[in-house]
mmCIF file of C-alpha atoms in Angstrom:
data_model
loop_
_atom_site.group_PDB
_atom_site.id
_atom_site.type_symbol
_atom_site.label_atom_id
_atom_site.label_comp_id
_atom_site.label_asym_id
_atom_site.label_seq_id
_atom_site.Cartn_x
_atom_site.Cartn_y
_atom_site.Cartn_z
ATOM 1 C CA MET A 6 -7.098 2.495 -22.804
ATOM 2 C CA GLN A 7 -6.192 3.770 -18.900
ATOM 3 C CA LEU A 8 -7.881 6.841 -18.217
ATOM 4 C CA GLY A 9 -10.996 5.329 -18.917
ATOM 5 C CA PRO A 10 -11.383 2.733 -16.177
ATOM 6 C CA LEU A 11 -9.258 4.787 -13.711
ATOM 7 C CA ALA A 12 -12.423 7.401 -14.239
ATOM 8 C CA LEU A 13 -14.967 4.713 -13.770
ATOM 9 C CA VAL A 14 -12.859 3.703 -10.752
ATOM 10 C CA GLY A 15 -13.068 7.359 -9.022
ATOM 11 C CA LEU A 16 -16.872 7.519 -10.246
ATOM 12 C CA LEU A 17 -17.515 4.051 -8.089
ATOM 13 C CA TYR A 18 -15.766 5.198 -5.289
ATOM 14 C CA ALA A 19 -17.808 8.466 -4.833
ATOM 15 C CA ARG A 20 -20.943 6.570 -5.335
ATOM 16 C CA ARG A 21 -19.973 3.917 -2.452
ATOM 17 C CA VAL A 22 -18.985 7.075 -0.104
ATOM 18 C CA ARG A 23 -22.307 9.145 -0.803
ATOM 19 C CA THR A 24 -24.515 5.467 -0.020
ATOM 20 C CA LEU A 25 -22.149 5.247 3.134
ATOM 21 C CA ALA A 26 -22.905 8.843 4.252
ATOM 22 C CA ALA A 27 -26.630 8.344 3.755
ATOM 23 C CA THR A 28 -26.456 5.529 6.160
ATOM 24 C CA GLY A 29 -24.713 6.917 8.522
ATOM 25 C CA GLN A 30 -21.090 5.522 7.921
ATOM 26 C CA PRO A 31 -19.381 8.125 6.328
ATOM 27 C CA VAL A 32 -16.016 7.752 5.117
ATOM 28 C CA PRO A 33 -13.671 10.113 6.825
ATOM 29 C CA GLY A 34 -12.466 13.246 4.890
ATOM 30 C CA TRP A 35 -8.655 12.101 4.800
ATOM 31 C CA ARG A 36 -9.107 8.880 3.479
ATOM 32 C CA GLN A 37 -10.984 10.165 0.309
ATOM 33 C CA ALA A 38 -8.153 12.691 -0.192
ATOM 34 C CA CYS A 39 -5.942 10.039 -0.383
ATOM 35 C CA PHE A 40 -8.070 7.722 -2.446
ATOM 36 C CA TYR A 41 -8.606 11.003 -5.096
ATOM 37 C CA GLY A 42 -5.059 11.895 -4.467
ATOM 38 C CA GLY A 43 -3.847 8.869 -5.844
ATOM 39 C CA VAL A 44 -5.892 8.687 -8.793
ATOM 40 C CA VAL A 45 -4.955 11.855 -9.413
ATOM 41 C CA THR A 46 -1.296 10.976 -9.287
ATOM 42 C CA ILE A 47 -1.953 8.122 -11.651
ATOM 43 C CA ALA A 48 -4.080 10.392 -14.296
ATOM 44 C CA ALA A 49 -1.054 12.856 -13.943
ATOM 45 C CA ALA A 50 1.574 10.477 -14.301
ATOM 46 C CA LEU A 51 -0.062 9.072 -17.296
ATOM 47 C CA THR A 52 -0.787 12.470 -19.446
ATOM 48 C CA SER A 53 1.956 14.242 -18.161
ATOM 49 C CA LEU A 54 4.689 11.649 -18.375
ATOM 50 C CA GLY A 55 3.586 9.637 -20.904
ATOM 51 C CA ASP A 56 5.017 11.057 -24.091
ATOM 52 C CA GLY A 57 8.434 11.511 -22.290
ATOM 53 C CA SER A 58 8.649 7.842 -20.965
ATOM 54 C CA GLN A 59 8.949 7.055 -24.915
ATOM 55 C CA GLU A 60 12.155 9.392 -25.155
ATOM 56 C CA LEU A 61 13.512 8.672 -21.684
ATOM 57 C CA LEU A 62 14.205 5.803 -19.431
ATOM 58 C CA ALA A 63 14.358 8.163 -16.208
ATOM 59 C CA LEU A 64 10.912 9.517 -17.300
ATOM 60 C CA HIS A 65 9.329 6.568 -17.826
ATOM 61 C CA MET A 66 10.982 5.405 -14.219
ATOM 62 C CA ALA A 67 9.015 8.392 -12.888
ATOM 63 C CA GLU A 68 6.225 7.340 -14.474
ATOM 64 C CA HIS A 69 6.544 3.895 -12.658
ATOM 65 C CA LEU A 70 7.315 5.128 -9.311
ATOM 66 C CA LEU A 71 4.251 7.094 -9.189
ATOM 67 C CA VAL A 72 1.861 4.469 -10.632
ATOM 68 C CA GLY A 73 3.414 1.905 -8.771
ATOM 69 C CA ASP A 74 4.162 2.794 -5.109
ATOM 70 C CA ILE A 75 2.852 6.211 -4.277
ATOM 71 C CA ALA A 76 -0.593 6.050 -5.923
ATOM 72 C CA SER A 77 -1.254 2.336 -5.152
ATOM 73 C CA LEU A 78 -0.492 3.502 -1.192
ATOM 74 C CA LEU A 79 -2.745 6.370 -1.232
ATOM 75 C CA LEU A 80 -5.440 4.328 -3.168
ATOM 76 C CA VAL A 81 -5.210 1.818 0.108
ATOM 77 C CA LEU A 82 -5.031 4.586 2.515
ATOM 78 C CA GLY A 83 -8.508 5.569 1.051
ATOM 79 C CA LEU A 84 -9.832 2.088 1.786
ATOM 80 C CA THR A 85 -12.011 0.993 4.810
ATOM 81 C CA GLY A 86 -13.634 -2.140 5.684
ATOM 82 C CA THR A 87 -17.197 -0.956 4.689
ATOM 83 C CA LEU A 88 -16.236 0.698 1.377
ATOM 84 C CA ILE A 89 -14.852 -2.695 0.021
ATOM 85 C CA ALA A 90 -17.849 -4.875 1.949
ATOM 86 C CA PRO A 91 -19.915 -5.286 -1.734
ATOM 87 C CA ILE A 92 -16.907 -6.645 -3.300
ATOM 88 C CA LEU A 93 -15.835 -8.745 -0.989
ATOM 89 C CA ARG A 94 -19.345 -10.510 -0.974
ATOM 90 C CA ILE A 95 -18.602 -11.392 -4.475
ATOM 91 C CA GLY A 96 -17.179 -15.186 -4.155
ATOM 92 C CA ALA A 97 -14.393 -14.651 -6.600
ATOM 93 C CA PHE A 98 -13.084 -11.665 -5.070
ATOM 94 C CA ASN A 99 -13.567 -12.791 -1.485
ATOM 95 C CA ARG A 100 -11.422 -15.643 -2.571
ATOM 96 C CA LEU A 101 -8.537 -13.267 -3.584
ATOM 97 C CA ARG A 102 -8.170 -11.853 -0.129
ATOM 98 C CA VAL A 103 -5.482 -14.578 0.617
ATOM 99 C CA LEU A 104 -3.198 -12.780 -2.022
ATOM 100 C CA ALA A 105 -3.082 -9.969 0.287
ATOM 101 C CA ASN A 106 -1.210 -12.365 3.180
ATOM 102 C CA PRO A 107 2.525 -10.784 3.824
ATOM 103 C CA LEU A 108 3.958 -13.682 2.824
ATOM 104 C CA ILE A 109 2.172 -13.796 -0.683
ATOM 105 C CA ALA A 110 1.901 -10.154 -1.671
ATOM 106 C CA PHE A 111 5.645 -9.328 -1.350
ATOM 107 C CA PRO A 112 7.032 -11.967 -3.579
ATOM 108 C CA LEU A 113 4.029 -11.111 -6.061
ATOM 109 C CA TRP A 114 5.274 -7.431 -5.793
ATOM 110 C CA ALA A 115 8.770 -8.314 -5.969
ATOM 111 C CA SER A 116 8.290 -10.901 -9.206
ATOM 112 C CA ASP A 117 6.079 -8.785 -11.092
ATOM 113 C CA LEU A 118 8.844 -5.220 -10.566
ATOM 114 C CA TYR A 119 11.694 -7.409 -11.414
ATOM 115 C CA ALA A 120 10.134 -9.427 -14.681
ATOM 116 C CA TRP A 121 9.087 -5.984 -16.134
ATOM 117 C CA HIS A 122 12.261 -4.595 -15.947
ATOM 118 C CA LEU A 123 13.398 -7.668 -18.052
ATOM 119 C CA PRO A 124 14.494 -5.956 -21.783
ATOM 120 C CA VAL A 125 12.046 -8.061 -23.236
ATOM 121 C CA LEU A 126 9.019 -7.249 -21.819
ATOM 122 C CA TYR A 127 10.039 -3.365 -20.927
ATOM 123 C CA GLN A 128 10.830 -2.616 -24.646
ATOM 124 C CA ALA A 129 7.754 -4.838 -25.486
ATOM 125 C CA ALA A 130 5.893 -2.103 -23.378
ATOM 126 C CA LEU A 131 7.472 0.274 -25.007
ATOM 127 C CA ARG A 132 6.952 -0.836 -29.032
ATOM 128 C CA SER A 133 2.696 -1.357 -28.065
ATOM 129 C CA ASP A 134 0.151 0.744 -26.231
ATOM 130 C CA GLY A 135 -1.760 -2.359 -25.178
ATOM 131 C CA VAL A 136 1.575 -3.830 -23.431
ATOM 132 C CA HIS A 137 1.987 -0.888 -21.558
ATOM 133 C CA ALA A 138 -1.407 -0.766 -20.595
ATOM 134 C CA LEU A 139 -1.058 -4.189 -19.108
ATOM 135 C CA GLU A 140 2.413 -3.040 -17.265
ATOM 136 C CA HIS A 141 0.546 -0.101 -15.818
ATOM 137 C CA MET A 142 -2.164 -2.483 -14.436
ATOM 138 C CA MET A 143 -0.059 -4.917 -13.086
ATOM 139 C CA PHE A 144 2.280 -2.378 -11.526
ATOM 140 C CA LEU A 145 -0.786 -0.888 -10.056
ATOM 141 C CA ALA A 146 -2.505 -4.070 -8.804
ATOM 142 C CA PHE A 147 0.338 -5.552 -6.895
ATOM 143 C CA GLY A 148 1.486 -2.367 -5.758
ATOM 144 C CA VAL A 149 -2.171 -2.124 -3.984
ATOM 145 C CA ASN A 150 -1.878 -5.795 -3.107
ATOM 146 C CA MET A 151 1.442 -4.950 -1.238
ATOM 147 C CA TRP A 152 0.629 -2.121 0.662
ATOM 148 C CA MET A 153 -2.663 -3.826 1.861
ATOM 149 C CA SER A 154 -0.666 -5.797 4.482
ATOM 150 C CA LEU A 155 0.457 -2.833 6.083
ATOM 151 C CA PHE A 156 -2.438 -0.429 5.654
ATOM 152 C CA GLY A 157 -5.319 -2.343 4.131
ATOM 153 C CA PRO A 158 -8.853 -2.920 5.944
ATOM 154 C CA LEU A 159 -7.981 -6.784 5.590
ATOM 155 C CA PRO A 160 -7.567 -8.540 8.715
ATOM 156 C CA MET A 161 -3.879 -10.254 8.950
ATOM 157 C CA PRO A 162 -1.988 -13.074 10.528
ATOM 158 C CA ARG A 163 -1.798 -12.501 14.326
ATOM 159 C CA TRP A 164 2.085 -12.955 13.884
ATOM 160 C CA PHE A 165 2.172 -9.737 11.696
ATOM 161 C CA GLY A 166 3.223 -7.273 14.362
ATOM 162 C CA SER A 167 5.546 -4.418 14.447
ATOM 163 C CA GLY A 168 8.585 -6.669 14.138
ATOM 164 C CA ALA A 169 7.293 -8.298 11.201
ATOM 165 C CA LYS A 170 6.386 -5.161 9.611
ATOM 166 C CA VAL A 171 9.817 -3.413 10.178
ATOM 167 C CA GLY A 172 10.854 -6.683 8.375
ATOM 168 C CA TYR A 173 8.393 -6.455 5.641
ATOM 169 C CA ILE A 174 9.225 -2.916 4.836
ATOM 170 C CA LEU A 175 12.765 -3.535 4.894
ATOM 171 C CA ALA A 176 12.344 -6.410 1.987
ATOM 172 C CA VAL A 177 10.495 -4.104 0.347
ATOM 173 C CA TRP A 178 13.046 -1.363 0.303
ATOM 174 C CA LEU A 179 16.003 -3.699 -0.526
ATOM 175 C CA ALA A 180 13.733 -5.361 -3.175
ATOM 176 C CA GLY A 181 13.692 -1.781 -5.440
ATOM 177 C CA THR A 182 17.243 -0.633 -3.739
ATOM 178 C CA LEU A 183 18.723 -3.902 -5.161
ATOM 179 C CA LEU A 184 17.115 -2.590 -8.552
ATOM 180 C CA ALA A 185 18.015 0.586 -8.106
ATOM 181 C CA ASN A 186 21.737 -0.401 -8.026
ATOM 182 C CA ILE A 187 21.753 -2.733 -10.855
ATOM 183 C CA PHE A 188 20.942 0.037 -12.868
ATOM 184 C CA ILE A 189 23.313 2.336 -11.631
ATOM 185 C CA TRP A 190 26.743 0.270 -10.911
ATOM 186 C CA VAL A 191 26.274 -2.597 -14.053
ATOM 187 C CA GLY A 192 27.777 -0.406 -16.597
ATOM 188 C CA ARG A 193 25.836 -1.628 -19.781
ATOM 189 C CA VAL A 194 22.649 -0.568 -21.077
ATOM 190 C CA PHE A 195 19.825 -2.463 -20.752
ATOM 191 C CA TYR A 196 17.201 -1.078 -23.153
ATOM 192 C CA PRO A 197 18.380 -0.001 -26.912
ATOM 193 C CA PHE A 198 15.154 1.562 -27.510
ATOM 194 C CA TYR A 199 16.412 4.855 -26.147
ATOM 195 C CA ALA A 200 19.347 5.099 -27.761
ATOM 196 C CA SER A 201 18.332 7.727 -30.945
ATOM 197 C CA SER A 202 16.104 9.592 -28.267
ATOM 198 C CA ASP A 203 18.988 9.842 -26.003
ATOM 199 C CA ALA A 204 21.309 11.067 -28.720
ATOM 200 C CA ALA A 205 18.699 13.524 -29.828
ATOM 201 C CA ARG A 206 18.666 14.893 -26.056
ATOM 202 C CA HIS A 207 22.830 14.948 -25.812
ATOM 203 C CA ILE A 208 22.793 12.409 -23.111
ATOM 204 C CA SER A 209 24.233 9.255 -23.093
ATOM 205 C CA PRO A 210 21.914 5.773 -22.583
ATOM 206 C CA LEU A 211 24.069 4.849 -20.012
ATOM 207 C CA ALA A 212 23.846 8.158 -17.959
ATOM 208 C CA ASP A 213 19.740 7.945 -18.730
ATOM 209 C CA GLN A 214 20.151 4.644 -17.227
ATOM 210 C CA GLN A 215 22.084 5.654 -14.142
ATOM 211 C CA ILE A 216 19.985 8.562 -13.288
ATOM 212 C CA ALA A 217 16.830 6.135 -13.475
ATOM 213 C CA GLY A 218 18.176 4.282 -10.752
ATOM 214 C CA GLY A 219 18.907 7.101 -8.999
ATOM 215 C CA LEU A 220 15.272 8.202 -9.166
ATOM 216 C CA MET A 221 14.401 4.468 -8.014
ATOM 217 C CA MET A 222 16.926 4.735 -4.619
ATOM 218 C CA ILE A 223 15.964 8.306 -3.992
ATOM 219 C CA GLU A 224 12.201 7.419 -4.025
ATOM 220 C CA GLY A 225 12.594 4.057 -2.042
ATOM 221 C CA THR A 226 14.655 5.617 0.409
ATOM 222 C CA ILE A 227 12.356 8.493 1.446
ATOM 223 C CA LEU A 228 9.369 6.154 1.108
ATOM 224 C CA MET A 229 10.906 3.655 3.323
ATOM 225 C CA LEU A 230 12.121 6.203 6.343
ATOM 226 C CA GLY A 231 8.273 7.519 6.258
ATOM 227 C CA LEU A 232 7.041 4.314 6.589
ATOM 228 C CA PHE A 233 9.363 3.430 9.849
ATOM 229 C CA GLY A 234 7.869 7.051 10.949
ATOM 230 C CA TRP A 235 4.546 6.003 10.696
ATOM 231 C CA LEU A 236 5.452 2.602 12.166
ATOM 232 C CA LEU A 237 6.687 4.340 15.463
ATOM 233 C CA MET A 238 3.761 6.371 15.658
ATOM 234 C CA THR A 239 1.381 3.357 15.313
ATOM 235 C CA ALA A 240 3.019 1.578 17.524
ATOM 236 C CA MET A 241 3.367 4.542 20.510
ATOM 237 C CA ARG A 242 -0.458 5.427 19.667
ATOM 238 C CA GLU A 243 -1.635 1.805 20.021
ATOM 239 C CA ALA A 244 0.374 1.010 23.329
ATOM 240 C CA GLN A 245 -1.221 4.426 25.063
ATOM 241 C CA GLU A 246 -4.817 2.922 23.463
ATOM 242 C CA ARG A 247 -4.327 -0.425 25.246
ATOM 243 C CA GLN A 248 -2.931 1.465 28.523
ATOM 244 C CA ASN A 249 -6.386 3.454 28.621
ATOM 245 C CA LEU A 250 -8.440 0.474 27.567
ATOM 246 C CA GLN A 251 -6.748 -1.574 30.566
ATOM 247 C CA ASP A 252 -7.134 1.444 32.978
ATOM 248 C CA PHE A 253 -10.804 1.986 32.392
ATOM 249 C CA ALA A 254 -11.794 -1.410 32.663
ATOM 250 C CA ARG A 255 -10.112 -1.701 35.807
ATOM 251 C CA SER A 256 -11.343 1.504 37.579
ATOM 252 C CA ARG A 257 -15.157 -0.292 36.654
ATOM 253 C CA GLY A 258 -13.611 -3.634 38.096
ATOM 254 C CA ILE A 259 -13.862 -5.486 34.979
ATOM 255 C CA GLU A 260 -10.592 -7.466 34.237
ATOM 256 C CA LEU A 261 -9.174 -6.629 30.645
ATOM 257 C CA SER A 262 -6.750 -9.117 29.262
ATOM 258 C CA GLU A 263 -3.453 -6.992 27.334
ATOM 259 C CA GLU A 264 -4.080 -9.591 24.227
ATOM 260 C CA ARG A 265 -7.657 -8.573 24.125
ATOM 261 C CA ALA A 266 -6.714 -5.168 24.659
ATOM 262 C CA ALA A 267 -4.384 -5.454 21.661
ATOM 263 C CA ARG A 268 -7.106 -7.198 19.410
ATOM 264 C CA ALA A 269 -9.379 -4.585 19.612
ATOM 265 C CA VAL A 270 -6.826 -1.650 19.057
ATOM 266 C CA ARG A 271 -5.175 -3.732 16.284
ATOM 267 C CA ALA A 272 -8.802 -3.681 14.175
ATOM 268 C CA GLY A 273 -9.690 -0.239 15.241
ATOM 269 C CA ARG A 274 -12.742 -1.124 17.719
ATOM 270 C CA ALA A 275 -10.936 0.166 20.909
ATOM 271 C CA GLY A 276 -13.909 2.852 20.967
ATOM 272 C CA GLU A 277 -16.069 -0.129 21.008
ATOM 273 C CA LEU A 278 -14.622 -1.951 23.162
ATOM 274 C CA ARG A 279 -14.638 1.201 25.626
ATOM 275 C CA ARG A 280 -18.445 1.184 24.908
ATOM 276 C CA ARG A 281 -18.959 -2.145 25.919
ATOM 277 C CA LEU A 282 -17.231 -1.365 29.337
ATOM 278 C CA GLU A 283 -19.029 1.267 30.065
ATOM 279 C CA THR A 284 -22.089 -0.527 29.602
ATOM 280 C CA THR A 285 -21.232 -3.166 31.268
ATOM 281 C CA PRO A 286 -22.042 -2.752 35.233
ATOM 282 C CA ALA A 287 -19.194 -1.642 37.419
ATOM 283 C CA ARG A 288 -17.822 -4.351 39.818
ATOM 284 C CA THR A 289 -16.173 -4.351 43.027
ATOM 285 C CA HIS A 290 -12.569 -5.712 43.794
ATOM 286 C CA THR A 291 -13.659 -9.272 44.473
ATOM 287 C CA GLU A 292 -16.550 -9.047 41.524
ATOM 288 C CA ALA A 293 -14.312 -8.337 38.738
ATOM 289 C CA GLU A 294 -14.752 -11.093 36.172
ATOM 290 C CA PRO A 295 -12.747 -10.905 32.211
ATOM 291 C CA ILE A 296 -14.599 -9.547 29.515
ATOM 292 C CA SER A 297 -14.121 -11.473 26.339
#
């Protein structure tokens, strides 16, 4: 039920990658590796932890973290604008782009995370393969949408700069950490479903629940630190690219505003703008004029 659609997505991605390569628009190898890594992560989580998730809450939590956090992040890192262009040409899918707005993506992700950990829904997923598949699909879909704000090829609002991204990462971390602390410190068992399997493994249901919360907290903290490192390196790289563009424009007597250079860098078009500058006739200081 879950591996079939996953394999289809992988095949469609590979086909699109080949098409782009044939038209001189190759997808970088590291992006392909990320996407296929996300597919493999999902498959590994479903096949290696799927049975265990019915017996231990901690294993089920690990499965959810792999699917909803790690795999979704890898899938987004594997996307480019040209890759998803055919999808966006479909009216219904193009209208869904609004969901990737940070002010919408985070609440949707957080609501989905907390809703599926309510005892009634969580245990329903354990008792029904169909509901379980729906749970995984929603974790993955809202996870992809949440990461799209940070790493995706879709344009983001101008206000969503480095400072806003720091706040976004903190919000994601706090939402996960709060839920993790509830599992660790609440002092009562949420999911009686695991009582018999926990007893068979000589572990108390409460200890199983606390281990699950600990896994969520550790994974979220490591992910947050990694994202902060990425944000710092990205900010430094973009600042250097902006400065290089302005220095090059100045050397040719062309006025290039910092805002224009910043827009090009944020959109990943610094190289394109530099080529435009190279083809613009050099001017003397008195002839300098702005480039838009």
